[in-house]
Short mmCIF file of N, CA and C in Angstrom, two decimals:
data_model
loop_
_atom_site.label_atom_id
_atom_site.label_comp_id
_atom_site.label_asym_id
_atom_site.label_seq_id
_atom_site.Cartn_x
_atom_site.Cartn_y
_atom_site.Cartn_z
N UNK H 1 136.37 100.16 138.39
CA UNK H 1 136.68 100.32 137.93
C UNK H 1 136.25 102.08 137.33
N UNK H 2 137.70 102.76 137.88
CA UNK H 2 137.10 104.35 137.26
C UNK H 2 138.24 105.28 136.45
N UNK H 3 138.38 105.70 136.00
CA UNK H 3 139.54 106.41 135.31
C UNK H 3 140.56 106.47 136.47
N UNK H 4 140.38 106.70 137.27
CA UNK H 4 142.10 106.89 138.39
C UNK H 4 142.27 105.47 138.46
N UNK H 5 141.83 104.32 138.04
CA UNK H 5 142.66 103.12 138.38
C UNK H 5 143.54 102.23 136.65
N UNK H 6 142.93 103.90 135.82
CA UNK H 6 143.36 103.18 135.02
C UNK H 6 144.73 102.64 134.17
N UNK H 7 146.01 103.58 135.53
CA UNK H 7 147.10 104.19 135.57
C UNK H 7 147.96 102.74 135.40
N UNK H 8 147.10 102.21 137.12
CA UNK H 8 147.47 100.54 137.09
C UNK H 8 146.74 99.63 135.98
N UNK H 9 145.64 99.69 135.18
CA UNK H 9 145.34 98.88 134.56
C UNK H 9 146.20 98.52 133.41
N UNK H 10 146.47 99.83 133.03
CA UNK H 10 146.76 99.72 131.54
C UNK H 10 148.39 99.49 132.20
N UNK H 11 149.14 99.43 132.80
CA UNK H 11 150.63 98.43 133.37
C UNK H 11 150.32 97.44 132.94
N UNK H 12 148.85 96.44 134.17
CA UNK H 12 149.15 95.56 133.74
C UNK H 12 148.98 94.44 132.91
N UNK H 13 148.03 95.23 131.65
CA UNK H 13 147.53 94.87 130.58
C UNK H 13 148.78 94.75 129.71
N UNK H 14 149.70 95.96 129.43
CA UNK H 14 151.23 96.07 128.95
C UNK H 14 151.74 94.56 129.44
N UNK H 15 151.84 94.50 130.84
CA UNK H 15 152.57 93.53 131.17
C UNK H 15 152.07 91.51 131.60
N UNK H 16 151.32 92.15 131.22
CA UNK H 16 150.10 90.62 130.62
C UNK H 16 150.08 90.36 129.62
N UNK H 17 149.69 91.25 127.81
CA UNK H 17 149.37 90.81 126.80
C UNK H 17 150.33 91.16 125.71
N UNK H 18 150.47 90.08 125.27
CA UNK H 18 151.37 90.46 124.58
C UNK H 18 150.77 92.06 122.97
N UNK H 19 149.72 92.12 122.80
CA UNK H 19 148.65 92.41 122.34
C UNK H 19 147.48 93.55 122.88
N UNK H 20 148.20 94.03 123.63
CA UNK H 20 147.28 94.79 124.92
C UNK H 20 145.89 96.18 124.49
N UNK H 21 145.52 96.12 125.22
CA UNK H 21 144.53 97.48 125.40
C UNK H 21 144.27 98.06 125.26
N UNK H 22 145.17 99.29 124.94
CA UNK H 22 145.38 100.98 125.01
C UNK H 22 143.90 101.38 126.29
N UNK H 23 145.20 102.35 126.43
CA UNK H 23 144.58 103.20 127.79
C UNK H 23 143.09 103.87 126.67
N UNK H 24 143.10 104.19 125.97
CA UNK H 24 141.81 104.22 124.79
C UNK H 24 141.17 103.31 124.74
N UNK H 25 141.17 102.10 125.20
CA UNK H 25 139.73 101.04 125.28
C UNK H 25 139.46 101.38 126.39
N UNK H 26 140.27 101.17 127.35
CA UNK H 26 139.56 101.47 128.93
C UNK H 26 138.82 101.84 129.06
N UNK H 27 139.17 103.62 128.16
CA UNK H 27 138.44 104.64 127.88
C UNK H 27 137.34 104.96 127.26
N UNK H 28 136.93 103.96 126.33
CA UNK H 28 135.83 104.25 126.20
C UNK H 28 135.37 103.64 125.92
N UNK H 29 135.62 102.44 127.65
CA UNK H 29 134.66 101.33 127.97
C UNK H 29 134.03 102.39 128.88
N UNK H 30 134.71 102.80 129.70
CA UNK H 30 134.23 103.42 131.06
C UNK H 30 133.36 104.81 130.56
N UNK H 31 133.20 105.29 129.34
CA UNK H 31 132.76 105.95 128.46
C UNK H 31 131.09 105.61 128.63
N UNK H 32 131.09 104.01 127.91
CA UNK H 32 130.23 104.04 127.05
C UNK H 32 129.04 103.36 127.92
N UNK H 33 129.81 103.63 129.24
CA UNK H 33 129.19 102.46 130.06
C UNK H 33 128.81 100.85 130.32
N UNK H 34 130.30 100.05 130.13
CA UNK H 34 130.07 98.81 129.77
C UNK H 34 130.64 98.78 131.15
N UNK H 35 130.31 97.41 131.74
CA UNK H 35 131.04 96.96 133.42
C UNK H 35 131.94 96.99 133.44
N UNK H 36 132.65 97.71 134.19
CA UNK H 36 133.99 97.62 134.19
C UNK H 36 134.66 97.46 135.82
N UNK H 37 135.46 96.66 136.12
CA UNK H 37 135.97 95.95 137.65
C UNK H 37 137.60 96.16 137.47
N UNK H 38 137.39 96.48 138.84
CA UNK H 38 138.76 96.30 139.47
C UNK H 38 139.13 95.49 140.80
N UNK H 39 138.94 94.35 140.93
CA UNK H 39 139.20 93.73 141.57
C UNK H 39 140.32 93.78 143.02
N UNK H 40 139.80 94.08 144.17
CA UNK H 40 141.06 94.72 145.40
C UNK H 40 141.27 93.62 146.19
N UNK H 41 142.20 93.23 146.55
CA UNK H 41 142.47 92.63 148.19
C UNK H 41 143.12 93.77 148.89
N UNK H 42 143.52 92.97 149.98
CA UNK H 42 143.76 94.18 150.79
C UNK H 42 145.67 95.02 150.99
N UNK H 43 145.69 94.81 150.19
CA UNK H 43 147.04 95.44 149.74
C UNK H 43 146.84 96.45 148.31
N UNK H 44 146.25 96.05 147.30
CA UNK H 44 145.20 97.39 146.28
C UNK H 44 145.22 95.81 145.53
N UNK H 45 144.92 96.19 144.03
CA UNK H 45 144.51 96.27 143.26
C UNK H 45 144.90 94.73 142.61
N UNK H 46 144.35 93.81 141.96
CA UNK H 46 145.18 92.16 141.69
C UNK H 46 144.41 91.42 140.58
N UNK H 47 143.24 92.49 140.24
CA UNK H 47 142.20 91.81 138.62
C UNK H 47 141.41 92.91 138.00
N UNK H 48 141.22 92.52 136.72
CA UNK H 48 140.43 93.74 136.48
C UNK H 48 139.64 92.70 134.72
N UNK H 49 138.65 93.55 134.85
CA UNK H 49 137.60 92.75 134.40
C UNK H 49 136.75 94.01 133.04
N UNK H 50 136.16 93.62 131.80
CA UNK H 50 134.94 94.85 130.81
C UNK H 50 134.38 93.68 130.53
N UNK H 51 133.19 93.78 130.70
CA UNK H 51 131.89 93.42 130.06
C UNK H 51 130.64 93.75 129.49
N UNK H 52 130.01 93.29 128.69
CA UNK H 52 129.62 94.46 128.09
C UNK H 52 128.09 93.27 128.20
N UNK H 53 127.04 94.23 128.35
CA UNK H 53 125.85 93.91 127.89
C UNK H 53 125.00 94.39 127.55
N UNK H 54 124.09 93.18 126.47
CA UNK H 54 123.07 93.54 126.05
C UNK H 54 121.45 93.50 125.95
N UNK H 55 121.14 93.86 126.12
CA UNK H 55 119.53 92.72 126.24
C UNK H 55 119.40 91.63 127.34
N UNK H 56 119.53 90.28 126.87
CA UNK H 56 119.71 89.45 127.98
C UNK H 56 121.20 88.49 127.60
N UNK H 57 122.48 88.88 126.92
CA UNK H 57 123.23 88.76 126.26
C UNK H 57 124.89 89.09 127.04
N UNK H 58 125.56 88.96 127.78
CA UNK H 58 125.93 89.42 128.47
C UNK H 58 127.58 88.98 127.65
N UNK H 59 129.04 89.82 127.63
CA UNK H 59 129.73 89.36 126.78
C UNK H 59 130.94 90.10 127.07
N UNK H 60 131.98 88.97 127.45
CA UNK H 60 133.61 89.13 128.63
C UNK H 60 133.84 89.45 127.76
N UNK H 61 134.66 91.28 127.58
CA UNK H 61 135.73 91.28 126.62
C UNK H 61 137.45 91.51 126.85
N UNK H 62 136.94 91.59 128.77
CA UNK H 62 138.47 91.53 128.60
C UNK H 62 138.77 90.93 130.28
N UNK H 63 139.32 90.05 130.90
CA UNK H 63 139.19 89.95 131.96
C UNK H 63 141.00 89.31 132.67
N UNK H 64 141.88 89.65 133.10
CA UNK H 64 143.27 89.87 133.56
C UNK H 64 143.77 89.90 135.04
N UNK H 65 144.30 89.07 135.92
CA UNK H 65 145.02 89.16 136.99
C UNK H 65 146.02 89.25 136.87
N UNK H 66 146.57 90.38 137.33
CA UNK H 66 148.37 90.63 138.04
C UNK H 66 149.22 89.67 137.80
N UNK H 67 149.76 89.32 137.56
CA UNK H 67 150.23 88.40 137.39
C UNK H 67 151.31 88.19 139.26
N UNK H 68 151.45 88.72 139.30
CA UNK H 68 151.99 88.15 141.65
C UNK H 68 150.42 87.61 142.06
N UNK H 69 149.43 87.96 141.49
CA UNK H 69 148.42 87.63 142.13
C UNK H 69 148.00 85.87 141.34
N UNK H 70 148.47 85.74 139.90
CA UNK H 70 147.82 84.43 139.07
C UNK H 70 148.01 82.94 139.93
N UNK H 71 147.39 82.37 140.34
CA UNK H 71 147.30 81.10 140.27
C UNK H 71 146.38 80.43 142.16
N UNK H 72 145.76 81.29 142.19
CA UNK H 72 145.68 81.66 143.25
C UNK H 72 144.46 82.30 143.17
N UNK H 73 142.93 81.43 141.89
CA UNK H 73 142.26 81.50 142.75
C UNK H 73 141.45 82.70 142.32
N UNK H 74 141.67 83.86 141.93
CA UNK H 74 141.00 84.43 141.68
C UNK H 74 140.55 85.93 140.26
N UNK H 75 140.77 84.38 139.48
CA UNK H 75 140.19 84.74 138.33
C UNK H 75 138.66 83.98 138.07
N UNK H 76 138.51 83.12 139.24
CA UNK H 76 137.03 81.98 139.31
C UNK H 76 137.23 83.28 139.65
N UNK H 77 137.27 83.73 140.87
CA UNK H 77 136.29 84.66 142.18
C UNK H 77 135.95 86.08 141.31
N UNK H 78 136.00 86.68 140.65
CA UNK H 78 135.88 87.54 139.71
C UNK H 78 135.33 87.00 138.59
N UNK H 79 134.86 86.41 138.23
CA UNK H 79 134.30 85.02 136.80
C UNK H 79 132.73 85.50 137.80
N UNK H 80 132.85 84.57 138.93
CA UNK H 80 131.60 83.95 139.39
C UNK H 80 131.07 85.12 139.63
N UNK H 81 131.81 86.62 140.32
CA UNK H 81 131.29 87.91 140.35
C UNK H 81 130.78 88.94 139.00
N UNK H 82 131.08 88.04 137.57
CA UNK H 82 130.58 89.05 136.68
C UNK H 82 129.68 88.42 136.12
N UNK H 83 129.29 86.88 137.06
CA UNK H 83 128.15 86.27 136.38
C UNK H 83 127.14 86.78 136.98
N UNK H 84 126.77 86.97 138.58
CA UNK H 84 126.26 87.34 139.51
C UNK H 84 125.37 89.11 139.02
N UNK H 85 126.63 89.82 138.50
CA UNK H 85 126.32 91.31 137.85
C UNK H 85 125.51 90.86 136.36
N UNK H 86 125.91 89.62 135.56
CA UNK H 86 125.07 89.55 134.68
C UNK H 86 123.74 89.32 134.55
N UNK H 87 123.75 88.10 135.81
CA UNK H 87 121.89 87.93 135.75
C UNK H 87 121.20 89.06 136.87
N UNK H 88 121.90 90.40 137.40
CA UNK H 88 121.50 90.83 137.78
C UNK H 88 120.71 91.81 136.91
N UNK H 89 121.18 92.41 136.02
CA UNK H 89 120.95 93.25 134.47
C UNK H 89 119.91 92.45 134.09
N UNK H 90 119.69 91.06 133.90
CA UNK H 90 118.76 90.59 133.14
C UNK H 90 119.53 89.66 131.92
N UNK H 91 120.73 89.35 132.04
CA UNK H 91 121.79 88.52 131.23
C UNK H 91 121.31 87.09 131.31
N UNK H 92 121.24 86.44 129.88
CA UNK H 92 120.83 84.84 130.18
C UNK H 92 121.66 83.66 129.54
N UNK H 93 122.47 84.77 128.89
CA UNK H 93 123.96 84.00 127.94
C UNK H 93 125.06 84.30 128.62
N UNK H 94 125.78 84.17 128.27
CA UNK H 94 127.13 84.89 128.41
C UNK H 94 128.32 84.42 127.24
N UNK H 95 128.84 85.16 127.07
CA UNK H 95 130.01 84.74 125.81
C UNK H 95 131.49 85.33 125.80
N UNK H 96 131.57 84.67 125.54
CA UNK H 96 133.62 85.45 125.52
C UNK H 96 134.47 84.68 123.98
N UNK H 97 135.95 85.47 123.59
CA UNK H 97 136.25 84.99 122.88
C UNK H 97 137.76 84.47 123.63
N UNK H 98 138.43 83.69 123.15
CA UNK H 98 139.89 83.15 123.99
C UNK H 98 140.98 82.76 122.54
N UNK H 99 141.73 82.75 122.71
CA UNK H 99 143.02 82.48 122.00
C UNK H 99 142.80 81.10 122.37
N UNK H 100 143.23 80.02 120.81
CA UNK H 100 143.43 78.89 121.72
C UNK H 100 144.34 78.23 121.78
N UNK H 101 145.69 79.32 121.75
CA UNK H 101 147.02 79.20 122.59
C UNK H 101 147.46 79.09 124.12
N UNK H 102 145.45 79.74 124.46
CA UNK H 102 146.80 80.87 126.24
C UNK H 102 144.74 79.68 126.48
N UNK H 103 145.82 78.63 127.15
CA UNK H 103 145.30 77.05 127.35
C UNK H 103 145.14 77.25 129.20
N UNK H 104 145.35 78.14 130.18
CA UNK H 104 144.70 78.23 132.03
C UNK H 104 143.56 78.94 131.14
N UNK H 105 143.53 80.06 130.09
CA UNK H 105 141.89 80.14 130.22
C UNK H 105 141.21 79.85 129.69
N UNK H 106 141.41 78.21 128.84
CA UNK H 106 140.44 77.91 128.13
C UNK H 106 140.03 76.88 129.45
N UNK H 107 141.59 76.46 130.31
CA UNK H 107 140.84 75.75 131.49
C UNK H 107 139.67 76.69 132.53
N UNK H 108 139.44 77.21 132.94
CA UNK H 108 139.41 78.29 133.40
C UNK H 108 137.33 78.62 132.88
N UNK H 109 137.51 78.96 132.33
CA UNK H 109 136.27 78.62 131.43
C UNK H 109 135.91 77.69 131.24
N UNK H 110 136.49 76.56 130.65
CA UNK H 110 135.26 75.20 130.53
C UNK H 110 135.26 75.07 132.25
N UNK H 111 136.36 75.76 133.29
CA UNK H 111 135.62 74.87 135.00
C UNK H 111 134.71 75.49 135.19
N UNK H 112 134.09 76.99 134.49
CA UNK H 112 133.07 77.76 134.68
C UNK H 112 131.99 76.95 134.00
N UNK H 113 132.13 76.16 133.38
CA UNK H 113 130.54 75.41 132.41
C UNK H 113 130.50 75.79 130.93
N UNK H 114 132.28 77.15 130.29
CA UNK H 114 131.84 77.18 129.37
C UNK H 114 131.86 76.90 127.73
N UNK H 115 131.02 76.03 127.16
CA UNK H 115 131.89 75.37 125.93
C UNK H 115 131.63 76.31 124.71
N UNK H 116 132.48 75.43 123.68
CA UNK H 116 133.15 75.85 122.44
C UNK H 116 131.81 76.31 122.21
N UNK H 117 131.21 77.02 120.34
CA UNK H 117 130.11 77.37 119.51
C UNK H 117 130.98 77.80 118.45
N UNK H 118 132.00 78.04 118.29
CA UNK H 118 132.02 78.91 117.24
C UNK H 118 133.47 78.83 116.60
N UNK H 119 134.33 79.60 116.01
CA UNK H 119 135.19 79.72 115.66
C UNK H 119 135.33 81.61 115.10
N UNK H 120 136.73 82.33 115.45
CA UNK H 120 135.99 83.65 114.69
C UNK H 120 137.36 83.73 113.84
N UNK H 121 137.86 83.40 112.36
CA UNK H 121 139.01 83.31 111.96
C UNK H 121 139.94 84.89 112.14
N UNK H 122 140.98 84.53 112.06
CA UNK H 122 142.17 85.91 112.00
C UNK H 122 141.41 86.64 113.00
N UNK H 123 140.67 86.39 113.99
CA UNK H 123 139.96 87.44 115.19
C UNK H 123 141.57 88.06 115.47
N UNK H 124 142.19 87.45 115.92
CA UNK H 124 143.29 88.60 117.08
C UNK H 124 145.33 88.58 116.53
N UNK H 125 144.92 89.21 116.99
CA UNK H 125 146.91 89.66 116.08
C UNK H 125 148.08 88.99 116.77
N UNK H 126 148.93 88.63 116.06
CA UNK H 126 149.75 87.41 116.53
C UNK H 126 151.60 88.35 116.23
N UNK H 127 152.56 87.71 116.68
CA UNK H 127 153.71 88.16 116.06
C UNK H 127 153.89 87.89 115.08
N UNK H 128 155.22 88.98 114.51
CA UNK H 128 154.68 88.59 113.25
C UNK H 128 154.14 89.08 111.89
N UNK H 129 153.00 89.57 112.53
CA UNK H 129 152.22 90.02 111.24
C UNK H 129 151.08 88.91 110.89
N UNK H 130 151.00 88.01 112.18
CA UNK H 130 149.92 86.97 111.68
C UNK H 130 148.89 87.32 111.97
N UNK H 131 147.90 86.29 112.35
CA UNK H 131 146.39 86.27 113.16
C UNK H 131 146.44 85.11 113.69
N UNK H 132 145.44 85.31 115.12
CA UNK H 132 144.75 83.94 115.42
C UNK H 132 143.70 83.58 115.09
N UNK H 133 143.05 82.37 115.02
CA UNK H 133 141.87 82.34 115.24
C UNK H 133 141.30 82.73 117.10
N UNK H 134 139.74 83.38 116.90
CA UNK H 134 139.34 82.61 118.32
C UNK H 134 138.68 82.27 119.18
N UNK H 135 138.13 81.20 120.18
CA UNK H 135 137.02 80.24 120.09
C UNK H 135 136.55 81.04 120.80
N UNK H 136 135.04 81.04 120.13
CA UNK H 136 133.85 80.86 120.77
C UNK H 136 133.30 80.98 121.84
N UNK H 137 133.12 80.77 122.99
CA UNK H 137 132.04 80.44 124.02
C UNK H 137 131.44 81.05 124.63
N UNK H 138 130.50 79.87 124.92
CA UNK H 138 128.97 80.21 125.35
C UNK H 138 128.87 79.54 126.66
N UNK H 139 128.29 80.16 127.54
CA UNK H 139 127.42 79.34 129.07
C UNK H 139 126.35 80.22 129.17
N UNK H 140 125.46 79.35 129.33
CA UNK H 140 124.16 79.87 130.00
C UNK H 140 123.94 80.26 131.69
N UNK H 141 123.16 81.34 132.04
CA UNK H 141 123.47 81.96 133.42
C UNK H 141 122.63 81.26 134.30
#
């Protein structure tokens, strides 16, 4: 991902998520040196991800597939790529947070060997000023 990708990324982020990351969140991730990726097919971008690696841990901060490209295995391919990148830089385990209400994401993560290891209370914003917990998931690399 580069700054040139940000208009497409931010547009898709807004379309896909009720509480999207801002352009500033993505810009900050790029500038901080996080591992930021845009996946492309023959017609252009189809998915993106942001991953932080520290010492021997990787943490998935954002992974999203454009609505028109969903249900085609693209999320799985991108997640496998992130596992390889994390291993390449020395990570031994991979963490993420997910909303308990996000059944497609939970199925993706469980299908890739993640297991729930905790819960962060009131982690995500939710409608009407409410908050939603996050399930913390972990996988060995």
